[in-house]
Short mmCIF file of C-alpha atoms in Angstrom, two decimals:
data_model
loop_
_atom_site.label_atom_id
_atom_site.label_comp_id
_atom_site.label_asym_id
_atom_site.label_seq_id
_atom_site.Cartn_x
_atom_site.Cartn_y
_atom_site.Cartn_z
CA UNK A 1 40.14 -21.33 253.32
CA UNK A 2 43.15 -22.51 254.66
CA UNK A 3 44.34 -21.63 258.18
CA UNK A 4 47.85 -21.94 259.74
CA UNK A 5 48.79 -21.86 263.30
CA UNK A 6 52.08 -22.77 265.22
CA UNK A 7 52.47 -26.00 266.95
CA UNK A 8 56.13 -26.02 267.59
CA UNK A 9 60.20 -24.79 266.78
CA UNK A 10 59.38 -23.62 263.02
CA UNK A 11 56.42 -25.75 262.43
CA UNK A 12 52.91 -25.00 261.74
CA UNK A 13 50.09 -26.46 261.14
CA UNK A 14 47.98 -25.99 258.34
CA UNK A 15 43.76 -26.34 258.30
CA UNK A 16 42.18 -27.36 254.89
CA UNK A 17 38.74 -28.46 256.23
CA UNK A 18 39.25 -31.45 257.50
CA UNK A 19 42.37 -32.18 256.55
CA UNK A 20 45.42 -31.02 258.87
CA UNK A 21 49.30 -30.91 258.06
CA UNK A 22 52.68 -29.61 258.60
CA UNK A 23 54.65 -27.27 257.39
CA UNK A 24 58.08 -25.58 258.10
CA UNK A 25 58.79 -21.97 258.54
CA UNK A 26 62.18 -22.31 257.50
CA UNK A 27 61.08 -23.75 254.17
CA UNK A 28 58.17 -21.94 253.72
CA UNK A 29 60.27 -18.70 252.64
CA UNK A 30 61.48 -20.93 249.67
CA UNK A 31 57.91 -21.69 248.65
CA UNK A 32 58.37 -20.60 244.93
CA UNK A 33 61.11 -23.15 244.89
CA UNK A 34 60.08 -25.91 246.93
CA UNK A 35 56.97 -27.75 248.22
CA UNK A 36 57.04 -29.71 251.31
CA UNK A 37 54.73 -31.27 254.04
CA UNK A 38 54.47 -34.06 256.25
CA UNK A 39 50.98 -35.31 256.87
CA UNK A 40 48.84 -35.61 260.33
CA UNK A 41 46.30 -38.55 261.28
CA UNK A 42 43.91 -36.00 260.78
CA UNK A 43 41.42 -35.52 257.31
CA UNK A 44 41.23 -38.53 255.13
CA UNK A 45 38.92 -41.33 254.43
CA UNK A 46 40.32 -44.37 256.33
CA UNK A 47 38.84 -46.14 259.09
CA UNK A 48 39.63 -48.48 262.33
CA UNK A 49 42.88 -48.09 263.37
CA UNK A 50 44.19 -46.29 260.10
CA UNK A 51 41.51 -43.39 261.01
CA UNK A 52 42.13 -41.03 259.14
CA UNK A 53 44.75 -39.69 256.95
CA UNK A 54 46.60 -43.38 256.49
CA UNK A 55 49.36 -43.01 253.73
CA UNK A 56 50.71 -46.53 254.50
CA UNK A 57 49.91 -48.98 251.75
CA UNK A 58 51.28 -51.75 253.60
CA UNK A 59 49.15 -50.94 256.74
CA UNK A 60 45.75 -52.75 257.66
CA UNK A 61 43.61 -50.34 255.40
CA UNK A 62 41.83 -50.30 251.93
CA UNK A 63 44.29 -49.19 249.23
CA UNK A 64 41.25 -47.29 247.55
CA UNK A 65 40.99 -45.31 250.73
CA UNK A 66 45.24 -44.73 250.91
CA UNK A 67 44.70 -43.86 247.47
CA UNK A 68 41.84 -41.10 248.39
CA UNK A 69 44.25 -39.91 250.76
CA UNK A 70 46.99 -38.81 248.90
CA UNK A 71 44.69 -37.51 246.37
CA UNK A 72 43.16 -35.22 249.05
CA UNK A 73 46.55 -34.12 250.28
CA UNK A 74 48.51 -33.85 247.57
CA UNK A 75 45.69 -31.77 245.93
CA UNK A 76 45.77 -29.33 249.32
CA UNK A 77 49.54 -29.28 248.73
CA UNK A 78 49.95 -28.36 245.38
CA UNK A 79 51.37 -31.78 244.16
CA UNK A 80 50.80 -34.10 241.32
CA UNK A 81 50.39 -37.62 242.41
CA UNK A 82 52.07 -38.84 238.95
CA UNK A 83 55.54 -37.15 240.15
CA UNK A 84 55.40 -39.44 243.64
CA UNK A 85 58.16 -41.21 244.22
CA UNK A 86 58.25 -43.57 247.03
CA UNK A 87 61.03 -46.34 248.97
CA UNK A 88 60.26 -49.24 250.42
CA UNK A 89 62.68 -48.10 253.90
CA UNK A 90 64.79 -50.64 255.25
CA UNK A 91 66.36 -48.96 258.02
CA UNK A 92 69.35 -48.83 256.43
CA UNK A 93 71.27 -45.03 255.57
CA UNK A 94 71.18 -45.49 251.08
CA UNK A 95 70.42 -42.46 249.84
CA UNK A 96 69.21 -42.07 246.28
CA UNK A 97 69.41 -39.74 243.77
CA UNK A 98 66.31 -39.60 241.79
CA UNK A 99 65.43 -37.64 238.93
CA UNK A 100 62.64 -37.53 235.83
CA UNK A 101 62.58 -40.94 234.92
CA UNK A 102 62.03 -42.17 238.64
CA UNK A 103 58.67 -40.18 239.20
CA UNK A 104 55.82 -42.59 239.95
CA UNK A 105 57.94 -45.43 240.98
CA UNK A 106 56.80 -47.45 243.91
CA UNK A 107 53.31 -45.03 243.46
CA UNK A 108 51.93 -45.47 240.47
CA UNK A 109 54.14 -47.74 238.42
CA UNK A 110 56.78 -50.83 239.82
CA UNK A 111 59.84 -49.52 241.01
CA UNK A 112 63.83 -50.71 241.08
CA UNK A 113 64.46 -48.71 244.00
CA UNK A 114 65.22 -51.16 246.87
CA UNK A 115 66.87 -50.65 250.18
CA UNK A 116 66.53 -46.49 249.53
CA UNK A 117 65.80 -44.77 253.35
CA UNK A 118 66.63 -41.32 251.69
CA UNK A 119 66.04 -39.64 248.28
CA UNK A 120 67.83 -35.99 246.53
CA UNK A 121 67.06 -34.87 243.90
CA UNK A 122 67.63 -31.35 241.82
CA UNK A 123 65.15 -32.43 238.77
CA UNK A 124 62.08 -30.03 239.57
CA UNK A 125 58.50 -31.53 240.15
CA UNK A 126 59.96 -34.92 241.30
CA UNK A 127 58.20 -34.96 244.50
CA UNK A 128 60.04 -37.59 247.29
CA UNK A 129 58.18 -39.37 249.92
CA UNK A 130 59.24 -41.03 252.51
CA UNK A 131 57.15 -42.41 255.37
CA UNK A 132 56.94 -42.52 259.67
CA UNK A 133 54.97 -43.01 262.49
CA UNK A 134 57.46 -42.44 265.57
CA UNK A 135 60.85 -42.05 262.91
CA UNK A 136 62.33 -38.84 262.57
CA UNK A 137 61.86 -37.16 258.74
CA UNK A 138 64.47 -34.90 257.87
CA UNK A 139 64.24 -32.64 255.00
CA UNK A 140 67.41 -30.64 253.57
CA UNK A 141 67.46 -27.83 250.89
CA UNK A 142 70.31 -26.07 249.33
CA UNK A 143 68.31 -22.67 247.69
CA UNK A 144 71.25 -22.13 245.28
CA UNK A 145 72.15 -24.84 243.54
CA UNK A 146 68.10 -26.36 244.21
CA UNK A 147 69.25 -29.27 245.81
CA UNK A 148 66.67 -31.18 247.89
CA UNK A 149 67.07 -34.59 250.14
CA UNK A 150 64.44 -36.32 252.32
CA UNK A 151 65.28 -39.12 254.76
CA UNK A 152 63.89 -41.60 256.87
CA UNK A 153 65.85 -42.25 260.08
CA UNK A 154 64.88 -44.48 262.63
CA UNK A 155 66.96 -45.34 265.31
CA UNK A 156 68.93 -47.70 263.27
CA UNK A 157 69.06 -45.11 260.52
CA UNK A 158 70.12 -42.37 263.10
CA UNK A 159 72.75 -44.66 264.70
CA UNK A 160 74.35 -45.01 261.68
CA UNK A 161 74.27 -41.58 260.19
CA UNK A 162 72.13 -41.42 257.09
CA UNK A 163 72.14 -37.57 257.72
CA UNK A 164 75.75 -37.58 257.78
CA UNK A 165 75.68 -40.28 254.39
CA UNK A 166 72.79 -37.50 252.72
CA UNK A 167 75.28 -34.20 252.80
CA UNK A 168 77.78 -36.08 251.90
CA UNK A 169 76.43 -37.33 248.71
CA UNK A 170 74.83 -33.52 247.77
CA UNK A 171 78.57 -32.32 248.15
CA UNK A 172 79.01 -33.76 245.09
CA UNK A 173 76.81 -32.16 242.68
CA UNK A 174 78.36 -29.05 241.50
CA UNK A 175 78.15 -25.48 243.59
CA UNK A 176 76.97 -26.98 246.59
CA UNK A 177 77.67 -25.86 250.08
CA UNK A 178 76.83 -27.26 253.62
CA UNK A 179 77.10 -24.38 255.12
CA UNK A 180 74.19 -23.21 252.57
CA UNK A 181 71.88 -26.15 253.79
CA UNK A 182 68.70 -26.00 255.93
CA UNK A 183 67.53 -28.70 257.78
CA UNK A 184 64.15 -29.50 259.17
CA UNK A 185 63.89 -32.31 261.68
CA UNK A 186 60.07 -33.06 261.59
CA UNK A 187 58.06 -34.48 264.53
CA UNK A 188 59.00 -37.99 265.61
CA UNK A 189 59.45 -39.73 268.70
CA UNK A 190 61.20 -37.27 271.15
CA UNK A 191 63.06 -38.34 274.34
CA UNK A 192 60.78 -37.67 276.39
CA UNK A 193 59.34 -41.18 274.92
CA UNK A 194 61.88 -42.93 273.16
CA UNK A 195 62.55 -46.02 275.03
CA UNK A 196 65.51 -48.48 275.36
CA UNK A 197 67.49 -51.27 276.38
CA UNK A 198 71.00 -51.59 277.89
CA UNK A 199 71.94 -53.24 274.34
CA UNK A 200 70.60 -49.98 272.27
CA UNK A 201 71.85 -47.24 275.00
CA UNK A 202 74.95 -48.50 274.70
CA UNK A 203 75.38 -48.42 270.84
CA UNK A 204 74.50 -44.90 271.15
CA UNK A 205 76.51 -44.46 274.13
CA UNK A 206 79.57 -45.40 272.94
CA UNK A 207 79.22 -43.48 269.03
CA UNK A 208 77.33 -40.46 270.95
CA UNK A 209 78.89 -40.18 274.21
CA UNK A 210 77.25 -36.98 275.52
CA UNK A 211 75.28 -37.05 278.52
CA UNK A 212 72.61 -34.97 277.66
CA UNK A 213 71.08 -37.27 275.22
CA UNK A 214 70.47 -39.59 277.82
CA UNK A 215 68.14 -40.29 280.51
CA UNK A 216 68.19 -42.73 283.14
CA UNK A 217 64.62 -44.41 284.18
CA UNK A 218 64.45 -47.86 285.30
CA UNK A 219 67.37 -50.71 286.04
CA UNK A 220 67.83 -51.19 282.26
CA UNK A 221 66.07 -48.56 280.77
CA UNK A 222 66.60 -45.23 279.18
CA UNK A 223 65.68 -42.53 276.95
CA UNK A 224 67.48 -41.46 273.67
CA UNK A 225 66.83 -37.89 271.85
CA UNK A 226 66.92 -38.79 268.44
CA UNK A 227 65.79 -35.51 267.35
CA UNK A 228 68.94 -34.19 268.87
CA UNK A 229 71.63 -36.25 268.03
CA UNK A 230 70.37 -36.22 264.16
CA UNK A 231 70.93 -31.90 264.72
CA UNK A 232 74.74 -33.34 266.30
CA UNK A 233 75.22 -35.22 262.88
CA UNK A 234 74.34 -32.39 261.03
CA UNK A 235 76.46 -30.06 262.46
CA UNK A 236 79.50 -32.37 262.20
CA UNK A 237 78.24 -32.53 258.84
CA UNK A 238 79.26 -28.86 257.71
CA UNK A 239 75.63 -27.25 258.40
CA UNK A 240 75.24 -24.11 260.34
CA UNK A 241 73.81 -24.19 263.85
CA UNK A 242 71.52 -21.48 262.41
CA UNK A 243 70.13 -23.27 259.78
CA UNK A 244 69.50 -26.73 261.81
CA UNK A 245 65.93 -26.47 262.93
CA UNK A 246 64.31 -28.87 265.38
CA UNK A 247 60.76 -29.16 265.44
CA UNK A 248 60.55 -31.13 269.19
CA UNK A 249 57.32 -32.51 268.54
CA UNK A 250 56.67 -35.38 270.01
CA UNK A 251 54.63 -38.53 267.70
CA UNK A 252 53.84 -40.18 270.78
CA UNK A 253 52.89 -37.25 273.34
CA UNK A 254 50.64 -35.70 269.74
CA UNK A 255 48.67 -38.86 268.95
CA UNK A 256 46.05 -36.59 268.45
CA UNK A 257 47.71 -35.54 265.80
CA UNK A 258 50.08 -37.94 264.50
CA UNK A 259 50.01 -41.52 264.21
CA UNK A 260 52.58 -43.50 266.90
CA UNK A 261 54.26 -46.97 265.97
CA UNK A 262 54.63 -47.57 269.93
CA UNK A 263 51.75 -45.39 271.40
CA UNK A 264 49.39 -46.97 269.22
CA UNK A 265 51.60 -50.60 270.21
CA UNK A 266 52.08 -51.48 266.56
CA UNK A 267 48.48 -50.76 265.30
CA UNK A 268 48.44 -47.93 263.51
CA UNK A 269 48.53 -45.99 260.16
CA UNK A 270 51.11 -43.88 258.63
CA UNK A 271 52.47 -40.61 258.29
CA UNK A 272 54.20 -39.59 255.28
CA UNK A 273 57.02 -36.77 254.11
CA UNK A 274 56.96 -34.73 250.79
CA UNK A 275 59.38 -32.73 249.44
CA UNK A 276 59.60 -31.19 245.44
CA UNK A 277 61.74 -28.59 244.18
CA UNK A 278 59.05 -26.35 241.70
CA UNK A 279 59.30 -25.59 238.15
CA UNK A 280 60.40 -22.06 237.43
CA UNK A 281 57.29 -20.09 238.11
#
């Protein structure tokens, strides 16, 4: 039996055994349409520094186990493994529009999607994936025209405004409207832990000059709230403040939940994002 409890600003977490992930409240009411989750650490088969729920193919871990691991969580979910589709995430801000022919690519069968951070789609049962361990997912849904998009965005990614790039490309499919769109911003690395250099804080400085994104700590050094200016991008964006919801869950103050590029220094597994619209049910 499956058990859900709240962790944080519209997120829960959801029990299945072992096997522990998130979901979003704001989503959740569009269950019969959609199906979405981002994975913990927490219920899989993988071992050393992958332990447990690794989704990272390219990480040091068995692809059998990975393999076990989606199986186990896309069964949980409600998801076929055939419809996966999966980027290889450049940092860059390309988002794709994917659609029937695309599922299984970069999953179960070679892909031509290079370069993609971000994926939309409004073909049901093509489920997106996109991967993090400290980089913020962001998953958008438009409940009237069935528009989905999931993104990637790292600090390069954020920088440059793939959230921005994403509603800009689903304004073009017929009926849609911003102002229509909810946003999730899943847990990633928050300010509280996201550390930089002069060279960084001042790219983001000078395209994000707000002061309250910023934080002072040593000569040199600051912290960045990614989480927040991604909900500033957003907004610009056309979305309503009400429908822009911000998890503020920290990767790297959770890592008992979630695995952390820089609190695990580099040795770690993966987390990964899912989003499908459903078949008519």
């Amino acid at each position: 039996m499956k058990t859900v409890e709240k962790i944080g600003n519209e997120t829960l977490l959801v029990t299945d055994g072992q096997l522990k992930y998130i979901e979003f409240e704001c989503l959740t009411k569009f269950d019969k349409l959609l199906t979405h989750c981002m994975s913990t650490r927490t219920g899989g088969v993988s071992t050393g520094e992958c332990s447990t729920l690794n989704l990272g193919f390219n990480r040091n871990d068995n692809r059998e186990h990975v393999l076990q691991n989606y199986r186990l969580l896309c069964d949980s979910v409600g998801l076929d493994t055939d419809n996966l589709v999966v980027s290889d995430q450049v940092h860059g801000i390309i988002v794709r529009l994917v659609a029937e022919s695309d599922r299984g690519k970069g999953f179960s069968k070679e892909s031509d999607i290079k370069g993609v951070d971000g994926f939309i789609t409004v073909t049901p049962e093509v489920a997106m994936v996109t991967y993090n361990a400290d980089c913020v997912p962001i998953f958008l849904f438009e409940p009237v025209v069935k528009a989905a998009a999931l993104l990637h965005s790292g600090w390069k990614g954020t920088l440059n405004s793939i959230a921005a790039e994403a509603v800009a490309a689903m304004r073009t499919l017929p009926g849609f409207k911003a102002e229509r769109l909810i946003a999730a911003i899943g847990p990633s690395i928050g300010s509280c832990c996201f550390e930089v250099g002069e060279d960084v804080y001042g790219l983001f400085t000078d395209k994000y000059p707000v002061r309250a994104l910023y934080k002072p700590l040593t000569v040199g050094k600051w912290t960045v709230d990614l989480q927040q200016i991604i909900k500033l991008e957003l907004l610009r964006a056309g979305l309503l403040e009400e429908n822009v919801h911000n998890s503020g869950i920290c990767t790297k103050c959770r890592m008992d939940l979630f695995f952390s590029h820089r609190g695990d220094n580099g040795r770690t597994g993966s987390l990964a994002a899912f989003m499908q619209i459903n078949a008519d049910r």
